[in-house]
C-alpha cells in the first residue's frame, strides 16, 4: 500500500527538481485520491495520468510512477 507521501516523493524524485522548486501537488491533484486509487484498484495495469510541473505523470495501480517531460506542440 502506497501512502500519499510516498507517491509525492516518488513523483518529485522522477521530475528531478528540488522539492522547494515545485508547487504543492495538491494544487494539481488530490494526493489522498491518488493514494486511494493505488490502494484500491484491482487491475495493477490501470493508470491515472495528469500534468505536473511541465511533465506528464502516470501512476499505475501497482504504485509505479512514470514521468515524461511534455514537449511543446
XYZ file of N, CA and C in Angstrom, residues 12-64:
159
model
N 8.179 13.663 -7.233
C 9.186 14.730 -7.186
C 10.555 14.175 -7.568
N 10.863 12.966 -7.125
C 12.136 12.335 -7.477
C 12.243 12.117 -8.981
N 11.170 11.645 -9.603
C 11.179 11.396 -11.047
C 11.269 12.691 -11.852
N 10.665 13.767 -11.347
C 10.724 15.053 -12.044
C 12.134 15.616 -11.969
N 12.892 15.197 -10.943
C 14.287 15.598 -10.784
C 14.424 17.106 -10.591
N 13.558 17.656 -9.772
C 13.580 19.071 -9.419
C 13.545 19.151 -7.900
N 14.373 20.014 -7.303
C 14.347 20.115 -5.840
C 12.942 20.436 -5.324
N 12.562 19.784 -4.251
C 11.214 19.950 -3.693
C 10.788 21.398 -3.504
N 11.661 22.287 -3.002
C 11.203 23.674 -2.817
C 10.846 24.381 -4.126
N 11.323 23.844 -5.253
C 11.092 24.487 -6.547
C 9.830 24.020 -7.259
N 9.117 23.066 -6.681
C 7.895 22.581 -7.321
C 6.681 23.012 -6.500
N 5.579 23.337 -7.171
C 4.375 23.721 -6.427
C 3.789 22.503 -5.712
N 2.994 22.734 -4.692
C 2.373 21.609 -3.987
C 1.555 20.747 -4.951
N 1.708 19.442 -4.820
C 0.988 18.517 -5.694
C -0.515 18.703 -5.567
N -0.992 19.063 -4.375
C -2.436 19.202 -4.161
C -3.053 20.309 -5.003
N -2.220 21.183 -5.589
C -2.753 22.199 -6.498
C -3.113 21.589 -7.856
N -2.622 20.380 -8.116
C -2.878 19.692 -9.378
C -3.832 18.520 -9.208
N -3.595 17.715 -8.181
C -4.401 16.518 -7.936
C -4.427 16.263 -6.432
N -5.530 15.757 -5.947
C -5.657 15.465 -4.521
C -4.794 14.246 -4.188
N -3.732 14.409 -3.380
C -2.859 13.279 -3.059
C -3.595 12.128 -2.381
N -4.614 12.429 -1.596
C -5.393 11.372 -0.954
C -6.134 10.523 -1.965
N -6.683 11.170 -2.984
C -7.376 10.443 -4.051
C -6.376 9.582 -4.813
N -5.186 10.119 -5.050
C -4.145 9.372 -5.750
C -3.762 8.122 -4.961
N -3.551 8.268 -3.663
C -3.211 7.118 -2.822
C -4.366 6.120 -2.772
N -5.592 6.626 -2.691
C -6.760 5.740 -2.673
C -6.843 4.948 -3.975
N -6.551 5.600 -5.098
C -6.539 4.919 -6.392
C -5.571 3.743 -6.353
N -4.341 4.005 -5.922
C -3.314 2.960 -5.904
C -3.696 1.835 -4.950
N -4.280 2.180 -3.834
C -4.585 1.175 -2.818
C -5.892 0.431 -3.049
N -6.700 0.869 -4.021
C -7.993 0.213 -4.203
C -8.199 -0.397 -5.582
N -7.410 -0.003 -6.560
C -7.626 -0.513 -7.910
C -7.260 -2.001 -7.957
N -8.080 -2.778 -8.635
C -7.851 -4.220 -8.696
C -6.911 -4.613 -9.832
N -6.936 -3.883 -10.914
C -6.072 -4.188 -12.053
C -4.843 -3.292 -11.963
N -3.693 -3.894 -11.661
C -2.475 -3.119 -11.456
C -2.041 -2.336 -12.689
N -2.531 -2.716 -13.867
C -2.139 -2.000 -15.084
C -3.008 -0.767 -15.331
N -4.048 -0.575 -14.518
C -4.883 0.619 -14.628
C -4.036 1.830 -14.271
N -4.209 2.916 -15.015
C -3.385 4.096 -14.773
C -4.230 5.347 -14.573
N -3.613 6.317 -13.933
C -4.166 7.654 -13.837
C -3.059 8.588 -14.320
N -3.426 9.551 -15.154
C -2.436 10.456 -15.733
C -2.831 11.895 -15.441
N -1.814 12.729 -15.222
C -2.043 14.156 -15.023
C -0.764 14.911 -15.352
N -0.901 16.195 -15.592
C 0.247 17.052 -15.890
C 0.664 17.767 -14.616
N 1.986 17.833 -14.408
C 2.524 18.464 -13.208
C 3.915 18.997 -13.510
N 4.111 20.264 -13.333
C 5.420 20.916 -13.498
C 6.021 20.665 -14.876
N 5.210 20.743 -15.910
C 5.716 20.544 -17.262
C 5.994 19.099 -17.620
N 5.471 18.179 -16.836
C 5.667 16.753 -17.070
C 4.319 16.052 -17.107
N 4.275 14.952 -17.837
C 3.102 14.079 -17.810
C 3.413 12.961 -16.828
N 2.613 12.860 -15.799
C 2.828 11.869 -14.748
C 1.794 10.760 -14.912
N 2.265 9.531 -14.926
C 1.392 8.367 -14.986
C 1.647 7.537 -13.738
N 0.594 7.231 -13.020
C 0.700 6.382 -11.837
C -0.111 5.127 -12.117
N 0.556 3.978 -11.997
C -0.116 2.698 -12.224
C -0.783 2.223 -10.945
N -1.699 1.307 -11.100
C -2.403 0.745 -9.956
C -1.499 0.045 -8.965
N -0.307 -0.371 -9.416
C 0.644 -1.008 -8.502
C 1.558 0.006 -7.824
N 1.332 1.313 -8.074
C 2.115 2.368 -7.435
C 3.308 2.833 -8.233
N 3.596 2.176 -9.361
C 4.722 2.612 -10.187
C 4.430 4.002 -10.744
